[in-house]
Structure formats: structure tokens, C-alpha cells
């Protein structure tokens, strides 16, 4: 009798999980694992691949032919990331707060306009900004003269010192809509009673924001930061669209994505190397993994969550 | 009877009979398929070149089956391995085709009669490293030089410069006048600096083939005088470029010149087609000016495309007949006029109708020719010499690297993997 009381195995759950799981395994898990495997192989004399252990990684990190390019790309990538952390997310937060002001008119129009670039293709964004900033056809120079800063105009995308920062700012402009939307949504979730209570308690708007609203949206900001980190270390398209795979001038805009592309697929007369490319991809994966782990262990745990 | 022929069944029977009668001789024809990445030229092949060949070779039928350039190498490889590739194979220069030959996909063409119509330089792009085996027939090359706006030269009363100092005095005069950009080029894409800069003016300094071969056997280094001097001249271009040239792209430069806003454009001969359709003024071309006092001139006449035979072809004799025809004067004339800016590589005096293309090709008689020095053997290792050249050439023009540093960086890179430069 006892036996019949046991619930049958929930086959239907497995059935519904299966399609998604299969797609995830085939198109995400398998390529990832195979990339990790391939990074331990090298070109063999007979034209095939042979197991070489950690040799690819040793070359990549110690042989100056590769390591100079690698460290340069990593440094640039961190710069690219910090530009986003310092500008994109604070600006996104500010825009979200402005959007949630109760007296704001044309709210939906602003929201749509600010979010619009995010939906455009990176190739179009790259093309538009190259035109705007072009010293020949662009409107940036005249605009700068119009506000009295004409002498400060330069071909920012072409100079070693400014190219990466300019590309970073373009990317910030494009993607600022994402933190804005996410934070805006969580601001809307804050019940009016809590805000009303703080007003009754005599808090001014700034105090209401810093002591009531900000702690409530911190988990969202933390999530936005993780998304920014992962997206920036996987970035590739904008640099490739604007500067090409050689990420000039003098590799000043080379990030992990473009380094991987050149290594794996080759470029012009350079032959691609799938195994070395896999090693670069593996390092990218490890960097992102480490970043996310540090974040989850150190930051995420200390954030208080409030049941609303 | 008339009723009978209207009956659908009878009609199809008749059609079948007629088809069989017609296809008899067609089946007897050798049918050749051409693999190529020049999908842009498909109509030229179908309308001009193939009909001309079939006229003189009625027993052979040819079809042109191109693949887009970016897919060509991998698609061709796959088809060759599967045994479904065409009979004639358009060959990329140097390593890509060499690999195909080493894998046994291309026929050895040492005994091909038509090969005699080509100079040695033209053949090097499709030979084994020791020069013993030839596996593709040279087809076309591109030549470097400078294209200039004739209207501006007339307005400012300038004449075409022949020497380096004349070149810079012309540039000075255009700059003084102030209406036009003297030299139209950008460094944003980097390759123009290397291809239209370094490889354009350089052969005059390193004495063409002599210098190119010396680099390969290790007796010359990038730190030597000819290379530093080439970079020296490149560095001198900077004041004559438009402000903001660092973010100017290839298409921007083409547009600036075709809008008549610049006087001189460092060019590859393939630009002729662009300017023919876009520029509404007359333009001409001059060869890279020689260093003062140098008698012989050297130009880059870079081998870009060849044609080989699939070793598994069912019609090797017909394929050879086609290649021999490609080595003829008839083909050279047809091709050169259909695609101005791509020049046949054979020894014939071809009459080219396009005046600018004519100017470019006339330099072959006056000067010694060579190919880009980074293409043969030297770009096999890491760091890749061609990529390095793009980077340092752009930096030299930008002014962020001195000519000496540029030479030193190339030499350091090459000595990391290439034995003849490790001594």
C-alpha cells in the first residue's frame, strides 16, 4: 500500500525541459567544452592537431610575440570596461531617476528615443559615428566651433591616445538604454507607500533617493554591473566595424574579441590558427568567469535584499 | 498532321527527338567549369571572354562558376576534397595556391606551352619555393603609381613630377595655393599606408626584385638604408595630407579625390574603374618618382590572379587548350580592355583603350618590375610581416614612429621566426 502512495516520476517535467536543454547543450555547452579541449592542441607535422598540454597558454602569456598583444588587448579591454562602468551605468541610473519623476511629460517619448540606439545594429552605429566625427564630412567640427571649442576638435578615432576612449563613448551612447530600462523598471516596483512614508517622516527628495530608493534598487545595479562586465569582455563588433580586425592605430583599440578574431580566423596573409584561437577564447572565458565569481562572492553577498 | 503536332504528347515527343538530335554534338564537346572568386566579372567572362574562346575552339564548352571572394578559399578546398570542383581553378598568389599544389589538387604546368609567354617575375607567385614547379598560369596583375587631377595641375600650372624632389616641389606648390589637398590618403584603414605608400614608392629604393630576393635570402634587412629611406619619404608625406587624415578611410580618400578636392592620389591601378565612373574631370597617372639622380625606375606590378588545372579534371587536354589560349595575345587584349586596371601578365604589346590604364601599363617598358615584398614566404610566421607593415607604415605617416624604429620593428618581428634573418 505504501508503495502506491509514492508519486510517479514527473516525466512531464523532463519532457518540457528537453527541447531547451538539447538546444543549450548542442549550441552552448558542447562548443564551450570543445573550445576548452582544442586549446590543449597544436599543429602537428602531418597537418592535423596533436595534444600539446599547456603549451599554447605558455606561449600566449610568456612569448613576447604573443604576450605583448595579449596584455595590450587585456589592458585595453579593462579600459573599455571602466569607461562603461563609470559612465554608462551612472548615466543610466540618472536617466532612470529622471524618467520616474512623477511630473515628467512625454515620458514614453524620451524612453523610446534613448532606448532606440540599443536596438540598432552595431555596424550602423559605427558608421553613423564615423560620419559624425569625420574631419571631412562630419558635423562634429562645426558643432564644436559653434560652442566655441573648435580648436579642440581632432580626428579622435584616428589617434592612438583617443581612439579607444572615443569608441568606448560611442558604445556607452548606444547601450545606455539597457541600464536605464532595468533600473527604471525596478524604480517603478517601489511601492508608493514607502516613498510617501519617507516624505511624511520629513525626508527631502535627495534623502528619499539615497536612503529609501537606492538601497531598494541596489540588486538591480549589481546585476547591471555583471552584465556590463560580461558584455564588455565579449565585445568585438563595434571595434571591428570601425577599426577593422587590425584594431589600429598601433593596436590601441585591440580588445580580447579582436585579438581572438585575428588569431582564430587569420587576417590577410596571416593564416588562422584554430588551436591558438581556442586558447585565447579559453582565457577570455576564464577572465569572465573569475570576474563573475569575485562579484558573486564579494559584492552580491553583501547586498541586502528587501521584501517589498 | 497539323492537328497531331498540336497534341501535347506528340509535341513533347518531337521536342525530345529534336533535343536528342541537337544534344548529340553537345555531348561530344568537352565541358570545362571555371572556379573563381571574381564574381564581379561574371558578365565579362560570360559575354566577352568565353564566347571568344568558344569561337576558336568549337569543340570545347566553358562555364564560369564564381564563388564570392570571402568564401572562395574554403569553398574551393571543400569542393576539391569532395572531387566536385571545376576543371579550371583561379589561383590566389603564393601560399594559398601553394598549399593546394602540395596537397595534389593542382596539375603541374611545367610543360605547358603557353607558359613561355610570361616573364619570370610573373611566374613566381605560382611556383614552389625552389622555383622548380609551376602550378598556375599568371593571369593579371595590378600596378601602383599616383593618379592626379589634370584640371588642378593645369590650373596651378604644374607638370608631372619625375624625381623625388620634383614630386615634393609640386606638393609644395599645391599646398601654397591652398585650395586643394595636395596628397589624398588616410591612415585609418592602415593598408593604404602599406600598399599605396610603402609598396608603391619602395621598389625604387630597394631596387625591385634584387631587394625583394635579398630580403628572402637574408642578405638584406629591414634596418638597411633602402627601407629606412622608403619610410623617410613616407614620413615626409604627412604635411601634405588633409587635416584629420588619421581617421580618413579608403572610401573617404576615393570620394575626396573624385569630388575634385585633392590633387594627387597614391593609387593602385584598380582605382581606375572607380574614378572612371565617379570623377567628372580628366585624370592621369604618373609612376612613383625616382630618387634624385637614379636612372632606373622600379614599379610594383603585383601578381594578383592566376589560373590552374584541377588535377582530377576529366578533360585535362581541353583545360590545357584553354590555358594556352589564356596565354595568347587575343585573351590579353580582351581581358585588359574589359577590366581596366587589371593587366595581363604576358609579354605581348597589348593595346589598351583606357588612357589611364594605358599609362600604367606603359611603365612596364620603361621600368623594372617587382611584386610586393611581403607576399612570398615572408608572411608565413608570427608576427605576420604583412600585418606589421600595415601597422608601422601607418604609424610612420602618423608620425608616431620614426623611420629607423619602423625598420627595427619589422626586422625584430621577422628575426623571431625566419631563420635567414636570425644570423
XYZ file of C-alpha atoms in Angstrom:
731
model
C 0.000 0.000 0.000
C 2.756 2.354 0.950
C 4.300 1.877 -2.419
C 1.265 3.186 -4.281
C 1.356 6.403 -2.228
C 4.647 7.419 -3.799
C 4.194 9.940 -6.538
C 5.165 8.761 -10.026
C 8.328 10.118 -11.553
C 7.482 13.528 -13.078
C 8.205 12.595 -16.663
C 6.359 15.619 -17.977
C 8.942 17.965 -16.422
C 11.731 16.175 -18.225
C 9.682 16.282 -21.414
C 9.200 20.034 -21.226
C 12.820 20.688 -20.279
C 14.199 18.571 -23.072
C 13.917 20.874 -26.122
C 15.532 23.820 -24.369
C 18.134 21.637 -22.729
C 19.024 19.989 -26.025
C 19.499 23.324 -27.788
C 21.547 24.637 -24.865
C 23.745 21.533 -24.814
C 24.339 21.437 -28.557
C 24.856 25.120 -29.233
C 26.338 26.363 -25.969
C 27.793 23.700 -23.705
C 29.331 21.497 -26.378
C 31.094 24.345 -28.262
C 32.396 25.703 -24.967
C 33.788 22.355 -23.851
C 35.221 21.666 -27.290
C 36.916 25.063 -27.270
C 38.498 24.220 -23.925
C 39.640 20.869 -25.327
C 41.003 22.405 -28.503
C 43.117 24.905 -26.588
C 45.311 21.994 -25.434
C 46.126 21.014 -29.002
C 48.623 22.362 -31.509
C 49.517 21.912 -35.165
C 51.174 18.573 -35.815
C 53.731 17.845 -38.508
C 51.237 15.807 -40.554
C 48.875 18.761 -40.844
C 46.488 17.559 -38.134
C 46.324 18.518 -34.460
C 48.293 16.996 -31.631
C 47.958 17.267 -27.850
C 50.448 19.800 -26.518
C 49.241 20.349 -22.954
C 49.560 23.912 -21.752
C 51.976 24.986 -24.480
C 49.513 27.398 -26.151
C 48.916 29.176 -22.863
C 52.618 29.368 -22.039
C 53.272 30.883 -25.478
C 50.385 33.276 -25.135
C 51.479 34.539 -21.731
C 55.272 34.443 -21.970
C 56.466 34.601 -25.592
C 56.643 38.323 -26.341
C 55.355 37.785 -29.887
C 52.020 36.776 -28.419
C 52.090 38.111 -24.872
C 52.607 41.751 -25.911
C 49.453 41.547 -27.979
C 47.611 39.669 -25.241
C 48.433 42.029 -22.376
C 47.764 45.012 -24.608
C 44.342 43.631 -25.504
C 43.576 42.830 -21.872
C 44.613 46.309 -20.701
C 42.502 47.930 -23.428
C 39.591 45.691 -22.503
C 39.739 46.797 -18.868
C 39.860 50.405 -20.035
C 36.834 49.765 -22.226
C 35.035 48.196 -19.254
C 35.853 51.030 -16.845
C 34.565 53.606 -19.330
C 31.255 51.756 -19.287
C 31.178 51.310 -15.507
C 31.999 54.957 -14.831
C 29.724 56.466 -17.468
C 27.136 54.104 -18.870
C 25.744 52.839 -15.575
C 25.677 56.130 -13.624
C 24.125 57.901 -16.612
C 21.643 55.054 -16.972
C 20.753 55.436 -13.288
C 20.356 59.206 -13.653
C 18.137 58.833 -16.713
C 16.010 56.227 -14.943
C 15.517 58.547 -11.976
C 14.619 61.433 -14.269
C 12.185 59.227 -16.161
C 10.458 58.204 -12.940
C 9.819 61.790 -11.866
C 6.059 61.995 -11.433
C 5.737 65.402 -13.133
C 7.657 64.469 -16.267
C 5.770 64.852 -19.508
C 6.463 62.930 -22.734
C 7.955 60.161 -20.612
C 7.393 57.431 -23.185
C 8.885 59.533 -25.961
C 12.131 60.049 -24.044
C 12.264 56.419 -23.071
C 11.843 55.284 -26.647
C 14.348 57.764 -28.045
C 17.027 56.897 -25.504
C 16.498 53.193 -25.998
C 16.466 53.463 -29.790
C 20.262 53.200 -30.424
C 20.377 49.958 -28.422
C 18.123 48.341 -30.975
C 20.192 49.449 -33.967
C 22.879 47.279 -35.479
C 26.392 47.987 -34.234
C 27.521 48.345 -37.836
C 25.062 51.198 -38.331
C 26.126 52.832 -35.054
C 29.774 52.587 -36.098
C 29.012 54.044 -39.490
C 26.913 56.927 -38.156
C 29.530 57.944 -35.598
C 32.353 57.721 -38.076
C 30.418 60.154 -40.249
C 29.590 62.480 -37.358
C 33.216 62.558 -36.186
C 34.766 62.598 -39.666
C 37.091 65.565 -40.174
C 35.873 65.852 -43.784
C 32.161 65.195 -43.853
C 31.306 65.267 -40.157
C 29.154 67.759 -38.267
C 31.180 67.436 -35.062
C 33.757 70.029 -36.084
C 31.203 72.740 -36.921
C 29.307 71.934 -33.781
C 32.477 72.390 -31.730
C 33.111 75.751 -33.402
C 29.510 76.684 -32.715
C 30.029 76.307 -28.983
C 33.447 77.956 -29.102
C 35.543 74.813 -28.705
C 36.533 74.444 -32.365
C 40.240 74.381 -31.641
C 39.800 71.282 -29.543
C 38.412 69.249 -32.418
C 40.671 66.438 -33.536
C 40.388 63.221 -35.514
C 39.716 61.341 -32.310
C 39.018 57.993 -33.934
C 42.368 58.068 -35.714
C 44.733 58.952 -32.869
C 46.370 56.399 -30.636
C 45.611 58.325 -27.471
C 41.916 58.888 -28.078
C 40.630 56.129 -30.356
C 39.704 53.645 -27.616
C 38.070 56.269 -25.394
C 36.049 57.539 -28.358
C 34.890 54.021 -29.199
C 34.053 53.476 -25.524
C 31.909 56.609 -25.503
C 30.140 55.550 -28.690
C 29.372 52.211 -27.077
C 28.134 53.954 -23.915
C 25.849 56.113 -26.050
C 24.483 53.054 -27.754
C 23.871 50.875 -24.708
C 22.916 53.391 -22.022
C 19.302 52.391 -22.665
C 19.769 48.977 -21.066
C 20.751 50.064 -17.524
C 18.188 52.826 -17.828
C 15.363 50.400 -18.609
C 16.334 47.853 -15.960
C 16.748 50.444 -13.217
C 13.616 52.281 -14.304
C 11.638 49.057 -14.036
C 12.891 48.406 -10.517
C 12.197 52.010 -9.515
C 8.614 51.550 -10.634
C 8.400 48.486 -8.398
C 8.983 50.541 -5.256
C 5.580 50.912 -3.599
C 4.316 54.473 -3.285
C 3.575 53.957 0.441
C 7.267 53.628 1.242
C 8.113 56.827 -0.589
C 5.113 58.568 0.980
C 6.215 57.404 4.406
C 9.659 58.901 3.943
C 8.115 62.191 2.866
C 5.870 62.154 5.941
C 8.947 61.491 8.027
C 10.349 64.738 6.677
C 12.927 63.457 4.194
C 13.763 65.786 1.281
C 13.824 64.321 -2.272
C 17.587 63.688 -2.149
C 17.325 61.872 1.168
C 14.406 59.875 -0.168
C 16.533 58.812 -3.100
C 19.711 57.924 -1.208
C 18.162 56.322 1.881
C 14.994 54.771 0.511
C 15.124 54.206 -3.237
C 18.820 53.487 -3.825
C 19.059 50.592 -1.302
C 15.991 49.082 -2.922
C 17.428 49.148 -6.448
C 20.980 48.101 -5.491
C 20.419 44.456 -6.535
C 19.434 45.697 -9.991
C 22.519 47.913 -10.201
C 24.643 44.933 -9.199
C 23.079 42.847 -11.936
C 23.637 45.637 -14.461
C 27.314 45.724 -13.455
C 27.717 41.995 -14.064
C 26.010 42.304 -17.440
C 28.333 45.178 -18.336
C 31.396 43.162 -17.358
C 30.390 40.111 -19.380
C 29.294 42.151 -22.400
C 32.470 44.255 -22.460
C 34.829 41.308 -22.273
C 32.889 39.682 -25.098
C 32.810 42.925 -27.114
C 34.049 42.798 -30.682
C 31.570 44.163 -33.217
C 31.998 47.897 -32.724
C 35.794 47.783 -32.864
C 35.698 45.503 -35.896
C 33.117 47.670 -37.663
C 35.030 50.913 -37.092
C 38.706 49.955 -36.951
C 38.842 46.564 -38.650
C 40.454 43.396 -37.310
C 43.871 45.044 -37.005
C 42.352 47.447 -34.425
C 44.596 50.382 -35.223
C 46.276 52.733 -34.850
C 49.080 50.572 -33.464
C 46.629 48.153 -31.820
C 45.418 50.901 -29.490
C 41.827 49.681 -29.873
C 42.628 45.964 -29.803
C 40.488 44.126 -27.249
C 40.148 40.418 -26.470
C 37.455 39.926 -29.113
C 39.511 41.364 -31.974
C 42.643 39.534 -30.821
C 40.667 36.301 -30.830
C 39.282 37.011 -34.294
C 42.723 37.609 -35.798
C 44.176 34.556 -34.109
C 41.377 32.159 -34.945
C 40.341 33.250 -38.432
C 43.599 34.835 -39.566
C 43.831 38.139 -41.371
C 45.056 38.997 -44.867
C 48.249 36.971 -45.263
C 48.138 35.725 -41.673
C 46.874 32.157 -41.525
C 44.321 31.461 -38.833
C 45.144 29.034 -36.025
C 42.092 27.286 -34.526
C 44.073 25.896 -31.596
C 45.755 29.162 -30.623
C 42.429 30.920 -31.152
C 40.824 28.414 -28.789
C 43.498 29.254 -26.214
C 42.648 32.958 -26.471
C 38.941 32.124 -26.176
C 39.630 29.967 -23.128
C 41.483 32.807 -21.433
C 38.585 35.135 -22.231
C 36.245 32.605 -20.651
C 38.425 32.293 -17.545
C 38.689 36.068 -17.156
C 34.932 36.468 -17.376
C 34.398 33.518 -15.046
C 36.825 34.944 -12.482
C 35.226 38.374 -12.698
C 31.740 36.999 -12.194
C 32.855 34.753 -9.306
C 34.560 37.608 -7.486
C 31.470 39.665 -7.967
C 29.090 36.993 -6.727
C 31.224 36.112 -3.695
C 32.308 39.579 -2.646
C 29.680 42.041 -3.787
C 26.442 40.163 -4.221
C 26.523 38.621 -0.743
C 26.776 41.952 0.986
C 23.779 43.462 -0.716
C 20.700 43.458 1.446
C 17.532 42.443 -0.258
C 14.241 43.779 0.938
C 10.952 42.064 0.582
C 8.604 44.642 -0.854
C -0.652 16.458 -89.305
C -1.077 19.978 -88.018
C -3.602 18.647 -85.523
C -1.229 15.988 -84.498
C 1.637 18.364 -83.739
C -0.672 20.378 -81.502
C -1.273 17.402 -79.282
C 0.800 17.923 -76.136
C 2.105 14.366 -76.063
C 3.245 14.440 -79.669
C 4.818 17.808 -79.157
C 6.867 16.647 -76.239
C 7.911 13.575 -78.225
C 9.025 15.825 -81.046
C 10.836 18.060 -78.636
C 12.608 15.052 -77.178
C 13.659 13.864 -80.613
C 14.834 17.319 -81.558
C 16.675 17.693 -78.262
C 18.413 14.378 -78.740
C 19.436 15.366 -82.249
C 20.845 18.674 -81.000
C 22.499 17.377 -77.887
C 24.421 14.756 -79.796
C 27.250 17.070 -80.771
C 26.942 18.948 -77.431
C 27.639 15.742 -75.531
C 30.702 15.189 -77.616
C 32.024 18.587 -76.501
C 34.440 18.789 -73.598
C 32.774 20.844 -70.926
C 35.020 22.934 -68.672
C 33.954 24.739 -65.492
C 35.968 27.657 -64.101
C 36.259 28.200 -60.339
C 36.909 31.867 -59.496
C 36.377 34.486 -56.780
C 35.825 37.263 -59.332
C 32.026 37.201 -59.179
C 32.162 40.901 -60.114
C 33.479 39.933 -63.535
C 30.960 37.165 -64.245
C 29.260 39.078 -67.054
C 32.599 39.890 -68.659
C 33.514 36.208 -68.709
C 30.120 35.121 -69.976
C 29.647 37.851 -72.589
C 33.161 38.532 -73.822
C 35.869 36.084 -72.868
C 34.178 32.676 -73.087
C 32.376 33.370 -76.425
C 35.714 34.450 -77.899
C 37.336 31.211 -76.764
C 34.491 29.018 -77.977
C 34.655 30.691 -81.366
C 38.197 29.464 -81.920
C 37.621 26.161 -80.052
C 34.164 24.960 -81.145
C 34.743 21.549 -79.556
C 35.058 22.927 -76.017
C 32.318 24.422 -73.906
C 33.220 26.617 -70.923
C 31.101 27.774 -67.987
C 32.143 30.372 -65.418
C 31.042 29.398 -61.891
C 32.315 32.004 -59.414
C 32.101 31.964 -55.597
C 32.086 35.217 -53.549
C 35.669 36.265 -52.625
C 35.351 35.765 -48.868
C 34.095 32.184 -49.265
C 36.330 31.220 -52.139
C 39.306 29.652 -50.357
C 37.280 27.453 -48.017
C 34.588 26.553 -50.567
C 37.191 25.610 -53.146
C 39.067 23.485 -50.619
C 35.868 21.624 -49.753
C 34.954 21.035 -53.396
C 38.447 19.841 -54.269
C 38.398 17.363 -51.411
C 34.946 16.120 -52.403
C 36.008 15.866 -56.047
C 33.281 18.210 -57.280
C 35.450 21.215 -58.136
C 35.592 22.681 -61.637
C 38.301 21.897 -64.180
C 39.956 25.301 -64.132
C 40.860 26.904 -60.817
C 41.539 30.627 -60.324
C 44.665 30.818 -58.167
C 45.371 33.239 -55.336
C 49.030 34.280 -55.328
C 51.616 32.423 -53.227
C 50.832 30.396 -50.109
C 47.109 29.694 -50.605
C 47.673 28.096 -54.027
C 50.970 26.536 -52.987
C 49.119 24.590 -50.294
C 46.661 23.308 -52.927
C 49.525 22.190 -55.130
C 51.303 20.456 -52.259
C 48.071 18.608 -51.445
C 47.968 17.365 -55.023
C 44.908 19.293 -56.164
C 46.629 21.250 -58.938
C 48.316 19.923 -62.073
C 51.985 20.629 -62.675
C 52.213 23.065 -65.594
C 55.965 22.993 -66.263
C 55.423 21.688 -69.787
C 52.565 23.987 -70.700
C 53.437 25.649 -73.974
C 51.773 28.952 -73.124
C 53.996 29.445 -70.095
C 56.719 30.764 -72.380
C 54.679 33.916 -72.918
C 55.295 35.111 -69.363
C 58.287 36.788 -67.720
C 59.867 35.101 -64.693
C 58.620 37.680 -62.176
C 55.038 36.988 -63.212
C 55.502 33.266 -62.659
C 56.981 33.422 -59.130
C 53.587 33.831 -57.490
C 52.608 30.297 -58.541
C 55.833 28.355 -58.150
C 57.195 26.158 -55.412
C 59.717 27.920 -53.171
C 62.648 26.466 -55.134
C 61.139 27.772 -58.397
C 61.124 24.293 -59.962
C 57.429 23.572 -60.243
C 54.866 25.835 -61.881
C 51.240 25.159 -60.955
C 49.224 28.138 -62.220
C 49.311 30.319 -65.293
C 49.718 34.023 -64.436
C 46.590 35.936 -65.377
C 46.536 39.509 -64.173
C 48.397 41.994 -62.051
C 47.803 45.401 -60.501
C 50.288 48.264 -60.772
C 50.964 51.018 -58.253
C 51.522 54.676 -59.012
C 49.925 58.052 -58.464
C 46.717 59.297 -60.066
C 46.425 63.078 -60.426
C 43.698 65.572 -61.267
C 44.631 67.067 -64.648
C 42.383 70.117 -64.202
C 44.119 71.105 -60.972
C 47.562 70.547 -62.497
C 46.566 72.812 -65.406
C 45.067 75.474 -63.172
C 48.176 75.653 -60.991
C 50.472 75.264 -63.985
C 52.140 72.111 -62.691
C 53.934 69.448 -64.631
C 54.103 65.761 -63.795
C 56.984 65.082 -61.376
C 59.670 62.591 -62.412
C 62.042 62.737 -59.461
C 61.501 62.819 -55.741
C 62.455 66.475 -55.382
C 60.147 67.439 -58.245
C 57.391 65.474 -56.509
C 57.782 67.412 -53.293
C 58.044 70.763 -55.066
C 54.760 70.009 -56.850
C 53.210 69.138 -53.484
C 54.596 72.390 -52.029
C 53.030 74.446 -54.801
C 49.616 72.834 -54.310
C 49.887 73.411 -50.584
C 50.890 77.060 -51.070
C 47.915 77.647 -53.323
C 45.746 76.340 -50.520
C 42.596 75.372 -52.460
C 43.249 71.659 -52.732
C 44.576 68.852 -50.611
C 47.971 68.037 -52.142
C 48.014 64.326 -51.322
C 44.781 62.378 -50.762
C 45.214 59.425 -48.450
C 44.139 58.343 -44.997
C 45.728 56.008 -42.471
C 42.608 54.761 -40.691
C 42.422 51.513 -42.641
C 46.205 51.096 -42.425
C 46.553 49.044 -45.599
C 46.744 52.089 -47.867
C 49.815 53.268 -45.983
C 51.495 49.909 -46.611
C 50.171 49.127 -50.085
C 49.791 52.518 -51.730
C 52.608 54.026 -49.682
C 55.404 51.621 -48.787
C 54.960 49.115 -51.651
C 54.327 51.917 -54.141
C 57.429 54.077 -53.671
C 59.672 51.450 -52.070
C 60.825 49.404 -55.106
C 62.789 52.450 -56.315
C 64.842 52.295 -53.129
C 65.344 48.563 -52.761
C 65.880 48.084 -56.500
C 62.844 45.950 -57.140
C 63.424 42.219 -57.438
C 67.035 42.489 -56.313
C 65.997 43.872 -52.939
C 62.995 41.601 -52.598
C 65.090 38.487 -53.121
C 67.797 39.787 -50.799
C 65.200 40.069 -48.032
C 64.165 36.476 -48.602
C 67.697 35.049 -48.556
C 68.568 37.189 -45.552
C 71.330 39.269 -47.161
C 69.249 42.428 -46.708
C 67.481 43.570 -43.561
C 64.644 45.995 -42.943
C 67.080 48.109 -40.942
C 69.110 48.677 -44.136
C 69.223 52.017 -45.860
C 66.689 51.341 -48.680
C 63.903 50.515 -46.233
C 64.659 53.341 -43.827
C 64.776 55.729 -46.787
C 61.396 54.478 -48.008
C 59.944 55.175 -44.572
C 61.752 58.531 -44.595
C 59.890 59.561 -47.710
C 56.597 58.266 -46.301
C 57.151 60.361 -43.173
C 57.550 63.410 -45.411
C 54.017 62.892 -46.790
C 52.336 63.913 -43.551
C 52.274 67.728 -44.048
C 50.633 67.310 -47.451
C 47.771 65.133 -46.248
C 44.455 66.586 -45.213
C 43.946 67.521 -41.581
C 42.413 64.587 -39.769
C 43.896 62.052 -42.204
C 44.348 59.676 -39.274
C 40.642 58.845 -39.348
C 40.230 59.017 -43.117
C 39.212 55.688 -44.624
C 39.878 54.288 -48.078
C 36.400 55.215 -49.351
C 36.783 58.738 -47.893
C 40.006 59.214 -49.841
C 38.401 57.929 -53.047
C 35.491 60.324 -52.549
C 37.712 63.312 -51.785
C 39.660 62.745 -54.970
C 36.670 62.051 -57.196
C 34.967 65.204 -55.872
C 37.956 67.176 -57.158
C 39.097 68.325 -53.732
C 42.539 66.773 -53.906
C 45.304 66.859 -56.480
C 47.323 63.645 -56.160
C 46.125 60.221 -55.067
C 48.528 57.353 -54.282
C 46.835 54.606 -56.239
C 46.522 51.035 -57.274
C 45.513 50.556 -60.891
C 42.187 49.018 -59.789
C 41.134 52.547 -58.711
C 40.830 53.499 -62.393
C 37.403 51.853 -62.611
C 36.123 53.775 -59.576
C 37.314 57.129 -60.875
C 36.081 56.419 -64.399
C 32.550 56.158 -63.059
C 32.726 58.799 -60.292
C 35.039 61.615 -61.330
C 33.779 64.149 -63.868
C 37.210 65.634 -64.563
C 40.095 64.284 -66.548
C 42.687 62.402 -64.546
C 46.066 60.980 -65.403
C 48.711 58.858 -63.747
C 52.424 59.085 -63.063
C 54.838 56.466 -61.854
C 56.452 56.657 -58.428
C 59.083 59.419 -58.809
C 62.654 58.117 -58.668
C 65.102 59.332 -56.009
C 67.160 62.201 -57.414
C 69.953 61.042 -59.673
C 68.708 57.469 -60.048
C 68.496 56.376 -63.678
C 66.487 53.181 -63.447
C 62.930 53.195 -62.215
C 61.226 50.304 -60.445
C 57.493 49.720 -60.150
C 55.295 47.332 -58.228
C 53.484 45.155 -60.766
C 51.851 42.814 -58.318
C 50.651 39.398 -59.473
C 47.113 39.098 -58.203
C 45.325 36.257 -60.006
C 46.338 33.132 -61.914
C 44.671 30.054 -63.385
C 45.460 26.398 -62.787
C 44.059 22.988 -63.694
C 42.287 20.666 -61.287
C 44.401 17.501 -61.176
C 41.220 15.407 -61.158
C 39.755 17.134 -64.225
C 38.098 14.786 -66.706
C 39.225 16.932 -69.623
C 42.870 17.804 -68.987
C 43.620 18.359 -72.673
C 40.731 20.773 -73.116
C 41.804 22.577 -69.916
C 45.337 22.893 -71.275
C 43.954 24.251 -74.519
C 42.108 26.891 -72.515
C 45.215 27.876 -70.567
C 47.244 28.087 -73.771
C 44.567 30.348 -75.172
C 44.783 32.432 -71.993
C 48.459 32.897 -72.789
C 47.586 34.312 -76.200
C 47.540 37.895 -77.338
C 43.831 37.651 -78.051
C 42.997 36.902 -74.415
C 45.380 39.565 -73.132
C 43.698 42.222 -75.270
C 40.179 41.121 -74.380
C 40.850 40.943 -70.655
C 42.808 44.176 -70.364
C 40.062 46.168 -72.038
C 37.169 44.506 -70.263
C 38.625 45.072 -66.783
C 40.761 48.247 -66.918
C 43.254 48.296 -64.071
C 43.876 44.539 -64.110
C 46.724 43.959 -66.516
C 47.584 40.779 -68.385
C 50.964 39.421 -67.395
C 52.109 38.053 -70.751
C 54.856 39.627 -72.847
C 52.627 40.952 -75.642
C 52.213 44.591 -76.549
C 48.565 44.861 -75.694
C 46.611 47.824 -76.971
C 44.549 49.099 -74.076
C 41.903 51.659 -74.844
C 41.522 53.252 -71.416
C 44.058 56.119 -71.437
C 44.953 55.907 -67.742
C 45.290 52.131 -67.798
C 47.459 52.610 -70.885
C 49.688 54.990 -68.942
C 50.038 52.489 -66.087
C 50.929 49.598 -68.345
C 53.415 51.680 -70.354
C 55.689 51.846 -67.297
C 56.441 48.163 -67.688
C 58.553 49.048 -70.722
C 60.384 51.901 -69.021
C 60.939 50.400 -65.600
C 61.911 47.162 -63.931
C 59.000 45.434 -62.267
C 58.672 43.667 -58.947
C 55.954 42.390 -56.637
C 55.097 43.284 -53.043
C 57.995 42.122 -50.915
C 55.888 40.756 -48.046
C 53.944 38.234 -50.121
C 56.415 35.469 -50.879
C 57.493 33.324 -47.900
C 57.991 36.281 -45.519
C 54.401 36.384 -44.243
C 54.270 32.774 -43.087
C 55.204 33.284 -39.455
C 54.190 35.138 -36.332
C 54.300 38.096 -36.147
C 52.899 38.336 -39.636
C 55.032 40.644 -41.789
C 52.137 41.978 -43.872
C 50.171 42.943 -40.739
C 53.290 44.520 -39.228
C 53.833 46.502 -42.425
C 50.315 47.918 -42.253
C 50.826 48.932 -38.661
C 54.278 50.544 -38.956
C 53.624 52.236 -42.307
C 50.512 53.905 -40.884
C 52.447 54.883 -37.778
C 55.321 56.365 -39.771
C 52.881 58.587 -41.676
C 51.034 59.454 -38.463
C 54.372 60.478 -37.008
C 54.204 58.128 -34.022
C 57.155 56.006 -35.196
C 60.440 57.173 -36.731
C 61.676 55.536 -39.959
C 64.505 53.856 -38.005
C 62.109 52.471 -35.391
C 59.805 51.197 -38.141
C 62.656 49.293 -39.816
C 63.825 47.926 -36.477
C 60.345 46.698 -35.547
C 59.920 44.856 -38.866
C 63.355 43.271 -38.557
C 62.790 42.191 -34.940
C 59.488 40.615 -35.932
C 60.963 38.773 -38.895
C 64.000 37.527 -36.955
C 61.697 35.895 -34.392
C 60.738 33.107 -36.775
C 62.598 33.404 -40.082
C 65.979 31.659 -39.977
C 67.768 33.664 -42.704
C 67.174 36.802 -40.616
C 68.424 35.274 -37.372
C 72.083 35.445 -38.326
